[in-house]
PDB file of C-alpha atoms and ligand atoms in Angstrom:
ATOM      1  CA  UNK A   1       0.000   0.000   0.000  1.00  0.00           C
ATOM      2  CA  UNK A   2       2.474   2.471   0.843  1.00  0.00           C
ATOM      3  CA  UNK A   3       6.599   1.655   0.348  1.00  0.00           C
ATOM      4  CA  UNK A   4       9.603   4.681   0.877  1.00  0.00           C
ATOM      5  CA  UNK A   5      12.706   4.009  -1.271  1.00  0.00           C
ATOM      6  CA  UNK A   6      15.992   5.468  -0.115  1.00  0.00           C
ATOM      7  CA  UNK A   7      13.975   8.317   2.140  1.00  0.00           C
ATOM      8  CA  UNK A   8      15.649  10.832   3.666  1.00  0.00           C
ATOM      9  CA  UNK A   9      14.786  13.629   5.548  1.00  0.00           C
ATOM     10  CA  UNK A  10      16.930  16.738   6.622  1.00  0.00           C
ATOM     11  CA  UNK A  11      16.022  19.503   8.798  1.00  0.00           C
ATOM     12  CA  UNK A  12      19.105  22.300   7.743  1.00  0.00           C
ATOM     13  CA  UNK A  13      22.500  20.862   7.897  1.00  0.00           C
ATOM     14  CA  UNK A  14      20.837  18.321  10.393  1.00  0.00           C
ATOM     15  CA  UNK A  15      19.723  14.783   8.530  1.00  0.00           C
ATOM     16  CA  UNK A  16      16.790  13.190  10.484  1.00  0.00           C
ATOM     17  CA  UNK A  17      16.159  10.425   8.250  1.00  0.00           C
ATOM     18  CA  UNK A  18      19.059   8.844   6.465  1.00  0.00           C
ATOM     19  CA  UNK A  19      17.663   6.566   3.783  1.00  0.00           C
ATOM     20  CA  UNK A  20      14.345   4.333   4.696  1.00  0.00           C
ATOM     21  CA  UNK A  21      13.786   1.235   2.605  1.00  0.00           C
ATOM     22  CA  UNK A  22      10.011   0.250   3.904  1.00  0.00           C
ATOM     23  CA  UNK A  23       6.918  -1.008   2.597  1.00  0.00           C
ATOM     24  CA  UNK A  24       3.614  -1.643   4.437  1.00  0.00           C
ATOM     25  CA  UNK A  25       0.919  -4.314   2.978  1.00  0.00           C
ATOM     26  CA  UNK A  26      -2.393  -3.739   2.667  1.00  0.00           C
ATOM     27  CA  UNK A  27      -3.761  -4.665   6.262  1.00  0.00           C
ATOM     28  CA  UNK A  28      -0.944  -4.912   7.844  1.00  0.00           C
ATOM     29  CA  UNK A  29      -0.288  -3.443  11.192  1.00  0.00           C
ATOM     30  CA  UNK A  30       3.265  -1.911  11.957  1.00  0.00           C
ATOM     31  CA  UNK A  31       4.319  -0.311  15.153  1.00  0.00           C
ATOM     32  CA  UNK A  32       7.545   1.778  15.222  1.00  0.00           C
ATOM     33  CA  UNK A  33       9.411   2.555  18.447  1.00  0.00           C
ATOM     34  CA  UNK A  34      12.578   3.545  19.149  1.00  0.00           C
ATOM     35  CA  UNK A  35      14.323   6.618  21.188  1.00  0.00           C
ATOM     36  CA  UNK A  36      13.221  10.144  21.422  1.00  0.00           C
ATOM     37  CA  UNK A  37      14.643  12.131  18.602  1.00  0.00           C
ATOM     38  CA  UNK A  38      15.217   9.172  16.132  1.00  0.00           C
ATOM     39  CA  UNK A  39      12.926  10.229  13.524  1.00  0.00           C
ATOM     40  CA  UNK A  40      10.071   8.294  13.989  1.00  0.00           C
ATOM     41  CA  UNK A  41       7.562  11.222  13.811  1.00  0.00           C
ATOM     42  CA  UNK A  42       9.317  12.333  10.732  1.00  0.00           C
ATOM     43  CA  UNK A  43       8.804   9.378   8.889  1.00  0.00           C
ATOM     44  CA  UNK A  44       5.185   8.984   9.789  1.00  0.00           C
ATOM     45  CA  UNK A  45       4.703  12.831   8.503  1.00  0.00           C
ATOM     46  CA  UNK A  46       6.597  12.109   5.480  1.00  0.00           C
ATOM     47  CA  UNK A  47       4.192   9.302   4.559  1.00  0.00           C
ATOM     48  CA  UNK A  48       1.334  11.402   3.703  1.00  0.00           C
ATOM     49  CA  UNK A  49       3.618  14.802   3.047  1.00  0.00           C
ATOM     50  CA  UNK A  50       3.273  16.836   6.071  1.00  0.00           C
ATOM     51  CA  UNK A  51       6.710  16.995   5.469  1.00  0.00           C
ATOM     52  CA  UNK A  52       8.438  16.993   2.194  1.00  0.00           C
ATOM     53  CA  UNK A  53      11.312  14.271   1.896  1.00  0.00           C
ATOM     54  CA  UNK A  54      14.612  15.424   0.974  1.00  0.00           C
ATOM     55  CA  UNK A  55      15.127  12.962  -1.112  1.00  0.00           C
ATOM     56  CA  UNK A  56      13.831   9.426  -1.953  1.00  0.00           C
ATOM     57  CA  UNK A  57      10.433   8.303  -3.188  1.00  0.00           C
ATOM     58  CA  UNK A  58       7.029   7.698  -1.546  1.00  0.00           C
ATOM     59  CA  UNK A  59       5.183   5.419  -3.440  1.00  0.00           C
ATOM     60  CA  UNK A  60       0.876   5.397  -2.512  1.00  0.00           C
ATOM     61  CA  UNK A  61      -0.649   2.241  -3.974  1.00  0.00           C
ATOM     62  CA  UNK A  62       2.528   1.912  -6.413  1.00  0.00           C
ATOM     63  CA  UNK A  63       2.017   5.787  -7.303  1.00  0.00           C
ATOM     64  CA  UNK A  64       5.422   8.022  -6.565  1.00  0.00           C
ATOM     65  CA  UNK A  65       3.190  10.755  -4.491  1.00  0.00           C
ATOM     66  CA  UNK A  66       6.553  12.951  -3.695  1.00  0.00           C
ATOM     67  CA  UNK A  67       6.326  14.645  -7.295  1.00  0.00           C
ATOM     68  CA  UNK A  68       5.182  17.059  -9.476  1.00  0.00           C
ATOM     69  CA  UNK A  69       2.002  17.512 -10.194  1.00  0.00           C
ATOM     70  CA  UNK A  70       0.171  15.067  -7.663  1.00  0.00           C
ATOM     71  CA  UNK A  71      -2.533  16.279  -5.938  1.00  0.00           C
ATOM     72  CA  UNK A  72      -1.531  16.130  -2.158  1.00  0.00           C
ATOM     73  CA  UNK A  73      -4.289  17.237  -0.785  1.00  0.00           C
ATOM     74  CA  UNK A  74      -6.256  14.208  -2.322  1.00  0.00           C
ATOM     75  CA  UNK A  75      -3.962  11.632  -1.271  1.00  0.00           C
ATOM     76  CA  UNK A  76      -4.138  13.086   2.293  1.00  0.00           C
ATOM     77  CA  UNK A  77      -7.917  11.946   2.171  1.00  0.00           C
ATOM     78  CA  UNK A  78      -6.589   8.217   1.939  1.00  0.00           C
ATOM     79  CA  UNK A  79      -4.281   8.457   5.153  1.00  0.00           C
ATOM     80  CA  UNK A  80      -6.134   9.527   8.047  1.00  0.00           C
ATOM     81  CA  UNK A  81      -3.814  10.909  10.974  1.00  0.00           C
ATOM     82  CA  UNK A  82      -3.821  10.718  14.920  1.00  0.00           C
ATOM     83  CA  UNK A  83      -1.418  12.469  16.981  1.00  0.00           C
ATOM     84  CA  UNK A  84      -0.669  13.213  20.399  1.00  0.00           C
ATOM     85  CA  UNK A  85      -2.912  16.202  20.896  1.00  0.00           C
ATOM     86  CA  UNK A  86      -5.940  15.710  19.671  1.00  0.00           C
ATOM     87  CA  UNK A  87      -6.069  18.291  17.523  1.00  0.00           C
ATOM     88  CA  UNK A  88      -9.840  18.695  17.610  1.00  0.00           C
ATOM     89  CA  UNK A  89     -11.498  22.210  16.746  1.00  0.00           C
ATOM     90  CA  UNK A  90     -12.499  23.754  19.885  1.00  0.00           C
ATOM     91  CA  UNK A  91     -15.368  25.730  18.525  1.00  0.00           C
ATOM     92  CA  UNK A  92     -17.163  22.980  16.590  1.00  0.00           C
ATOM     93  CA  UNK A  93     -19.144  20.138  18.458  1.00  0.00           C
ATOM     94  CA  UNK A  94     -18.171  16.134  18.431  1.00  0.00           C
ATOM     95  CA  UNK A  95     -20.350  15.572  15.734  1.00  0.00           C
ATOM     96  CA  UNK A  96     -19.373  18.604  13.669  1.00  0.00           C
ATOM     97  CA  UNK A  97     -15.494  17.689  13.972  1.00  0.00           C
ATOM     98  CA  UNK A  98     -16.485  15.001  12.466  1.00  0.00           C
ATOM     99  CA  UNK A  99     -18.725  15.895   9.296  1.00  0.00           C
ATOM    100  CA  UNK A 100     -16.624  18.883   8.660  1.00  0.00           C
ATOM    101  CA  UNK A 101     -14.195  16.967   6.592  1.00  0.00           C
ATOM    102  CA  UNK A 102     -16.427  14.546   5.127  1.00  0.00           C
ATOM    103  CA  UNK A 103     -18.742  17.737   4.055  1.00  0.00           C
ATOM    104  CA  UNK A 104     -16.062  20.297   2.791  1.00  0.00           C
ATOM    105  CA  UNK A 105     -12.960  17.849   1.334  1.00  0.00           C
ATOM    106  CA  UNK A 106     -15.357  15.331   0.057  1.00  0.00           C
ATOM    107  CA  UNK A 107     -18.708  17.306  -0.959  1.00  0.00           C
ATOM    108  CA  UNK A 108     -20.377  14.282   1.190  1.00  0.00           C
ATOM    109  CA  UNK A 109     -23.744  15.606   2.118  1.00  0.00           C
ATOM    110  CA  UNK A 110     -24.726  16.711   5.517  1.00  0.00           C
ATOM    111  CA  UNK A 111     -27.164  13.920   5.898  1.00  0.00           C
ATOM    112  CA  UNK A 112     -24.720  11.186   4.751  1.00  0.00           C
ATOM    113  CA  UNK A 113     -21.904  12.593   6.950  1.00  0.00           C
ATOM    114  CA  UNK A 114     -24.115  12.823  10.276  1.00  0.00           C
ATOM    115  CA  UNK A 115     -25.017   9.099   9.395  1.00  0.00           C
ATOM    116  CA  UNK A 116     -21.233   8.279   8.877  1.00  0.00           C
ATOM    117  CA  UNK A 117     -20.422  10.558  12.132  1.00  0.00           C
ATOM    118  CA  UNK A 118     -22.850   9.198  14.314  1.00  0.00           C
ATOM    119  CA  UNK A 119     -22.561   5.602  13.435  1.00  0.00           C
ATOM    120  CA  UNK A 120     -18.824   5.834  13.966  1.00  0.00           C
ATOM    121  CA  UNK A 121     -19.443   7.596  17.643  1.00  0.00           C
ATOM    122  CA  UNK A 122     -22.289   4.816  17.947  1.00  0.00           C
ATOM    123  CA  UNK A 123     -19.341   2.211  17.697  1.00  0.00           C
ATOM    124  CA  UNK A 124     -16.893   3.884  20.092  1.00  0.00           C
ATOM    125  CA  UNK A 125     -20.221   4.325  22.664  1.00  0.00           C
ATOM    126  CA  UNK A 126     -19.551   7.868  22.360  1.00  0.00           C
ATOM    127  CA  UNK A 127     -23.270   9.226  20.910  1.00  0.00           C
ATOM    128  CA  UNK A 128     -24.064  10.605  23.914  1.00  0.00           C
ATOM    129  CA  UNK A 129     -21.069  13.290  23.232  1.00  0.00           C
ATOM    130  CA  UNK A 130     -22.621  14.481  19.572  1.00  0.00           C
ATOM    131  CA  UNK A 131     -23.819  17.824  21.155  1.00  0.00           C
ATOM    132  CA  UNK A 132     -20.496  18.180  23.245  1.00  0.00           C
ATOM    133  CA  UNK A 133     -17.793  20.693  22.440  1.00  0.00           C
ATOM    134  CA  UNK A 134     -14.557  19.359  23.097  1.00  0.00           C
ATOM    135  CA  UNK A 135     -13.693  20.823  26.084  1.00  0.00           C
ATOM    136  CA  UNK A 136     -16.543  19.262  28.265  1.00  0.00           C
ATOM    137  CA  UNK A 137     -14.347  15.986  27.201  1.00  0.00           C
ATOM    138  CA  UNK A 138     -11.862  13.907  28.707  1.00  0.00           C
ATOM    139  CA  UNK A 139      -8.590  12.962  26.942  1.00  0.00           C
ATOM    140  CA  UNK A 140      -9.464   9.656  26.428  1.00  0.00           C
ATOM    141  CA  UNK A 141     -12.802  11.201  24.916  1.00  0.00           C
ATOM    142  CA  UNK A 142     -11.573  13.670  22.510  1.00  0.00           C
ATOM    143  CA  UNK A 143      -8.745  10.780  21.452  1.00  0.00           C
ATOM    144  CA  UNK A 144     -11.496   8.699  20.564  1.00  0.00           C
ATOM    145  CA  UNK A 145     -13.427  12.054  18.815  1.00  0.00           C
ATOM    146  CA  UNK A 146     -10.206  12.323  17.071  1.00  0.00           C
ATOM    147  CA  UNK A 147     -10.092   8.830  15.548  1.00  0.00           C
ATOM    148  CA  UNK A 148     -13.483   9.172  14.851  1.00  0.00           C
ATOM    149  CA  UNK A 149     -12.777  11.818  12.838  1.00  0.00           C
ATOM    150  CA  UNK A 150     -10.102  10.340  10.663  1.00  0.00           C
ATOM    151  CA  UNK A 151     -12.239   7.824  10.091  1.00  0.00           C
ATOM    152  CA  UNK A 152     -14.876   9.578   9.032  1.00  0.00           C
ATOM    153  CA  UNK A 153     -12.998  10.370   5.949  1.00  0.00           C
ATOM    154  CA  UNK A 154     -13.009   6.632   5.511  1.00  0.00           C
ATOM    155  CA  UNK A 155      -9.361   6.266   5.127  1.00  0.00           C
ATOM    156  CA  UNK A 156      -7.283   3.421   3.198  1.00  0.00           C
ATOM    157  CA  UNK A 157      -5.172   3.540   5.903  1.00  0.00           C
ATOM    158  CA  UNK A 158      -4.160   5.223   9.435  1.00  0.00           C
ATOM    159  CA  UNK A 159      -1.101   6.568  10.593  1.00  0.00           C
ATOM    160  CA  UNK A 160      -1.101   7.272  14.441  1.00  0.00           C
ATOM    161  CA  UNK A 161       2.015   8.938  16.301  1.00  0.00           C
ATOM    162  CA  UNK A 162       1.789   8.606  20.186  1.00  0.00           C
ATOM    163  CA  UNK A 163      -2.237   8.951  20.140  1.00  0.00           C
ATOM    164  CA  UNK A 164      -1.717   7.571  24.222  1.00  0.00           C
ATOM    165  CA  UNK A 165       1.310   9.808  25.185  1.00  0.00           C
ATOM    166  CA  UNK A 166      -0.567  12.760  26.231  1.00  0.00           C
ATOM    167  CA  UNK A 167      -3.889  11.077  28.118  1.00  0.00           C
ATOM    168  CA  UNK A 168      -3.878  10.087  32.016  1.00  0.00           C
ATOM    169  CA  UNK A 169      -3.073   6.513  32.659  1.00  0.00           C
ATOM    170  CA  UNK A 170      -6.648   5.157  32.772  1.00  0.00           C
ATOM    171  CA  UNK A 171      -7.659   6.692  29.386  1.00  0.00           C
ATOM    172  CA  UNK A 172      -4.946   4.623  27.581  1.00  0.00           C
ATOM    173  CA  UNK A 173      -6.654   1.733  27.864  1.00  0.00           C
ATOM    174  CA  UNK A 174     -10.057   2.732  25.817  1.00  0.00           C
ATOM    175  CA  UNK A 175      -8.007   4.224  23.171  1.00  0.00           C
ATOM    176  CA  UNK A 176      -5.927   1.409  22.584  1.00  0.00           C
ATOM    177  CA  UNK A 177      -9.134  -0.985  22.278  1.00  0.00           C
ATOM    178  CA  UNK A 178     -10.314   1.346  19.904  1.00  0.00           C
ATOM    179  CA  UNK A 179      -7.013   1.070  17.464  1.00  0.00           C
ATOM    180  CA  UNK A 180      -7.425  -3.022  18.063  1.00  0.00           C
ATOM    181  CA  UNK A 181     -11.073  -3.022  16.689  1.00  0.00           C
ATOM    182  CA  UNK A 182      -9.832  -1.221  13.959  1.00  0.00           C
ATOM    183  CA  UNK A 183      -6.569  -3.953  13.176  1.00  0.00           C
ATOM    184  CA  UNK A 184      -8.881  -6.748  13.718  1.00  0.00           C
ATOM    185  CA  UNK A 185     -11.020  -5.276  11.300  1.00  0.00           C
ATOM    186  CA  UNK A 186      -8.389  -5.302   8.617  1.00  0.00           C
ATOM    187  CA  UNK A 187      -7.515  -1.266   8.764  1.00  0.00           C
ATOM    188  CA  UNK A 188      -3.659  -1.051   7.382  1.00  0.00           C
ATOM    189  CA  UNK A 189      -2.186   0.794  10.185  1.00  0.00           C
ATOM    190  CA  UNK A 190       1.155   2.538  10.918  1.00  0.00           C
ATOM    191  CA  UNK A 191       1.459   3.141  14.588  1.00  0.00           C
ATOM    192  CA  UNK A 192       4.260   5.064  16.710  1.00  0.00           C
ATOM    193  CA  UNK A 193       4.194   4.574  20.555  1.00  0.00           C
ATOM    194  CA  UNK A 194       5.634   3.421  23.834  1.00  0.00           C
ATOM    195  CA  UNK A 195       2.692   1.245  24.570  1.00  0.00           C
ATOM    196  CA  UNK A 196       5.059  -2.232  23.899  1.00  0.00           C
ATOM    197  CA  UNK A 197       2.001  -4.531  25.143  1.00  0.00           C
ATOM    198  CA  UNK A 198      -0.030  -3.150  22.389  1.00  0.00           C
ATOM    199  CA  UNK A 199       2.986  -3.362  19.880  1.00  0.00           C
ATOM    200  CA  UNK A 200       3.409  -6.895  21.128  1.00  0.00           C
ATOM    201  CA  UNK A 201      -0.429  -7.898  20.590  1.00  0.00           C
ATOM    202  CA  UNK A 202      -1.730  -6.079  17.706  1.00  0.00           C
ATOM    203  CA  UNK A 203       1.507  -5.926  15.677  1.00  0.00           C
ATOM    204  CA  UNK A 204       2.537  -7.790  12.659  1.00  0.00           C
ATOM    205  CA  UNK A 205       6.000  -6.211  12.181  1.00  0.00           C
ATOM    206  CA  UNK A 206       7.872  -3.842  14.856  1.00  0.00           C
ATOM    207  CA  UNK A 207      10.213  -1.510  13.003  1.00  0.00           C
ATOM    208  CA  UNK A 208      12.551  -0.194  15.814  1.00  0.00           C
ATOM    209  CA  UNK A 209      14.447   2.843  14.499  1.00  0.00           C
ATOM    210  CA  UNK A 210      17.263   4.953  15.837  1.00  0.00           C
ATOM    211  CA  UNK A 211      19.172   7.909  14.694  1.00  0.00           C
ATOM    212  CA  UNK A 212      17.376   8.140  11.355  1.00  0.00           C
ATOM    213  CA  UNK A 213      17.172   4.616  10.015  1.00  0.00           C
ATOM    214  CA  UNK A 214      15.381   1.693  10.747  1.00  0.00           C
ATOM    215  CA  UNK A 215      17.923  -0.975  12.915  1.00  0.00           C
ATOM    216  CA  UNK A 216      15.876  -3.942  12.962  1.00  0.00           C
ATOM    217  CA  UNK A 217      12.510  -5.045  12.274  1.00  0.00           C
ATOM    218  CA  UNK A 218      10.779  -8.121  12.669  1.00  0.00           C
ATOM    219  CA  UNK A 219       7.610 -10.005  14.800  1.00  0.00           C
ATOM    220  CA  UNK A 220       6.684  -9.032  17.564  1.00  0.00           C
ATOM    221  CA  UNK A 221       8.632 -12.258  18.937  1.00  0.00           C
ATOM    222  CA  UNK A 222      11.663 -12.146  17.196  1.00  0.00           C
ATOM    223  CA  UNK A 223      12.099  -8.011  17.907  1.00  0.00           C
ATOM    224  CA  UNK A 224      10.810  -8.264  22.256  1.00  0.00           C
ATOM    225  CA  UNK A 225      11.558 -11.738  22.188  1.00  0.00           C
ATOM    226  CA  UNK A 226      15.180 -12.153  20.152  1.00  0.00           C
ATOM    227  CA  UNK A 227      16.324  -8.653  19.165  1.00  0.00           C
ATOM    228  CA  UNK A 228      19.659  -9.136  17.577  1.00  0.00           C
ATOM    229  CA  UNK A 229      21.049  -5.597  17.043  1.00  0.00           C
ATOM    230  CA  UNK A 230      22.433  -4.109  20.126  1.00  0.00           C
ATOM    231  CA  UNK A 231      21.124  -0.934  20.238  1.00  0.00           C
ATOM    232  CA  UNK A 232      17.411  -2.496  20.367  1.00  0.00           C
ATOM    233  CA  UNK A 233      18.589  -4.710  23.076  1.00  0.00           C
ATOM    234  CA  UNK A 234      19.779  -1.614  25.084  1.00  0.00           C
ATOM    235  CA  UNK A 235      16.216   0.427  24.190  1.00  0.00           C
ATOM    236  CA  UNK A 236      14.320  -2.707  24.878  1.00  0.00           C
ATOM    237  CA  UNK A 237      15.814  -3.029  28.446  1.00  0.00           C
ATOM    238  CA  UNK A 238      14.787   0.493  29.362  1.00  0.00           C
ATOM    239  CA  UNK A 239      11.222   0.682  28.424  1.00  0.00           C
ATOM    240  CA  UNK A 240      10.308  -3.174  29.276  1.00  0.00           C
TER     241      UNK A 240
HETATM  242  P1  LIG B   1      10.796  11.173  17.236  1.00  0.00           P
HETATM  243  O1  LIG B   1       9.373  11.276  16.776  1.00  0.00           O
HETATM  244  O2  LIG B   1      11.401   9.828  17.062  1.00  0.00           O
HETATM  245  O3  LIG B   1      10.949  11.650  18.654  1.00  0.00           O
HETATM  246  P2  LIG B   1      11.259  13.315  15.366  1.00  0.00           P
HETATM  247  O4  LIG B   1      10.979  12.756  14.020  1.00  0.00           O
HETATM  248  O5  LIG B   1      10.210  14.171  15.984  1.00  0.00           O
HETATM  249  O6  LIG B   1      11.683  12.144  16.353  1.00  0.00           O
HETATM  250  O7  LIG B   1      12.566  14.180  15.319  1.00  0.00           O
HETATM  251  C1  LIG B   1      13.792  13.698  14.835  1.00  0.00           C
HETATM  252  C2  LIG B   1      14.809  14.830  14.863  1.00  0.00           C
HETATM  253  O8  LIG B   1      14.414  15.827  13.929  1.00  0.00           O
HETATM  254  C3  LIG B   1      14.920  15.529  16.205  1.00  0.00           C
HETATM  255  O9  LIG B   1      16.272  15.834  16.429  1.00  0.00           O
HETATM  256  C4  LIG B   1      14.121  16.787  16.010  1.00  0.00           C
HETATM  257  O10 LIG B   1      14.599  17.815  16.815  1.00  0.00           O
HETATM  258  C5  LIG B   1      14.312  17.084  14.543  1.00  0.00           C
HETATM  259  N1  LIG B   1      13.163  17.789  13.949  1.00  0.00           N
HETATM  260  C6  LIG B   1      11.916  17.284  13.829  1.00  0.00           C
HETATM  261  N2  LIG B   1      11.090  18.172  13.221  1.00  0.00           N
HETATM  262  C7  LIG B   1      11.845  19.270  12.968  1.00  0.00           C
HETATM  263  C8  LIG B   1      11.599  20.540  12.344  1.00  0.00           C
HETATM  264  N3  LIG B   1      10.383  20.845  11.862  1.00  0.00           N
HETATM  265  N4  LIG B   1      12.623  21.399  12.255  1.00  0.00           N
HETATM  266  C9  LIG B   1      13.853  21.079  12.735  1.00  0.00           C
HETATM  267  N5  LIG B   1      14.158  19.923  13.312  1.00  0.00           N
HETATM  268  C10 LIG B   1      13.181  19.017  13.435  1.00  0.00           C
HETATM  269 MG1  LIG B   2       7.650  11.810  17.745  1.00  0.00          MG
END
């Protein structure tokens, strides 16, 4: 579905990503880790062109999207994104951060998207919240809103970075069952975070990267279980 050749990133002088080789399947479910700073962020972004490689090609359902002349802003629509804050609109309600892009990106009607919206907020028992504005929510809540409105857009795949860092210990949980129901229903999924049980459970491959390239990747077993490279043995031992 989506594959980088020779992908690199720099920020100024600095180079963040240094040449990532990596393709995800259709349904597949990969969870990056790795160390603060490595890049992982940055190569999530530069999947769906919040960022603009340096160099390298992103290829969307075999199409090179890093080029001349493709419509970004379409391809976007395909990839819905989750990160750490929420990003919700503060002045719209749950239910309107969620038509919004269905109405004004994809001329969906307003019927159609309030059926979309509120089945989708039916399925995370969240219906209750349609009238809510987001700061009446908790962070667990407006996580869940924020899937919900990815969703929405009725993505061909999701890219998530951190979506649990920022929430209170107890709101991990319903967020993370969330992003399973969504594996085990087949959603191709590229997932950054610290949560390793949930990397461990719901992920086909682990890619661990450090200082701008991808070290080792594997299962779930052979990368927690069997890590061969040294520097995933040393992250591994910190954060299990
Ligand atoms: P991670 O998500 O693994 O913590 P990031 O991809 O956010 O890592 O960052 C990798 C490196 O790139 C860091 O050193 C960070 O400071 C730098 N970086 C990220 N975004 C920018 C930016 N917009 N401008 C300059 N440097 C950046
Ligand atoms: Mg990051």
């Amino acid at each position: 579905m989506i594959k980088t050749t020779k992908l690199t990133k720099s920020f100024g002088e600095k180079e963040v990503l240094k040449g990532i080789d990596e393709e995800i399947k259709d349904g597949e479910v990969v969870v990056v880790i790795g160390p603060s700073g490595s890049g992982k962020s940055t190569f999530l972004r530069c999947l769906n062109l919040l960022e603009i490689p340096t160099s390298g090609e992103v290829l969307f359902n075999n199409q090179i999207i890093n080029k001349k002349g493709v419509n970004i802003d379409e391809i976007r629509t395909k990839m819905g994104m989750v990160f750490q804050n929420f990003n919700l609109f503060p002045h719209l309600t749950v239910l309107e951060n969620i038509t919004i892009g269905p109405i004004q990106i994809k001329k969906t009607s307003q019927e159609e998207a309030k059926k979309i919206a509120t089945d989708l907020l039916q399925s995370m028992g969240l219906l209750d919240k349609a009238d809510a504005y987001p700061n009446s929510l908790s962070g667990g809540q407006k996580q869940r809103i924020a899937i919900a409105r990815a969703l929405a857009m009725q993505p061909e795949m999701m890219l998530f970075d951190e979506p649990t860092s920022a929430l209170d210990p107890e709101m991990v949980g319903e967020v993370l069952q969330v992003m399973r129901n969504l594996a085990v229903n087949g959603m191709t999924m590229v997932v950054v975070t610290h949560e390793m049980g949930f990397a461990r459970e719901v992920g086909d491959r682990i890619l661990f990267m450090d200082e701008g390239v991808i070290v080792e990747k594997g299962t779930p077993k052979q990368i927690f279980d069997q890590p061969q490279n040294e520097r995933t043995k040393n992250f591994l031992s910190k954060v299990l």
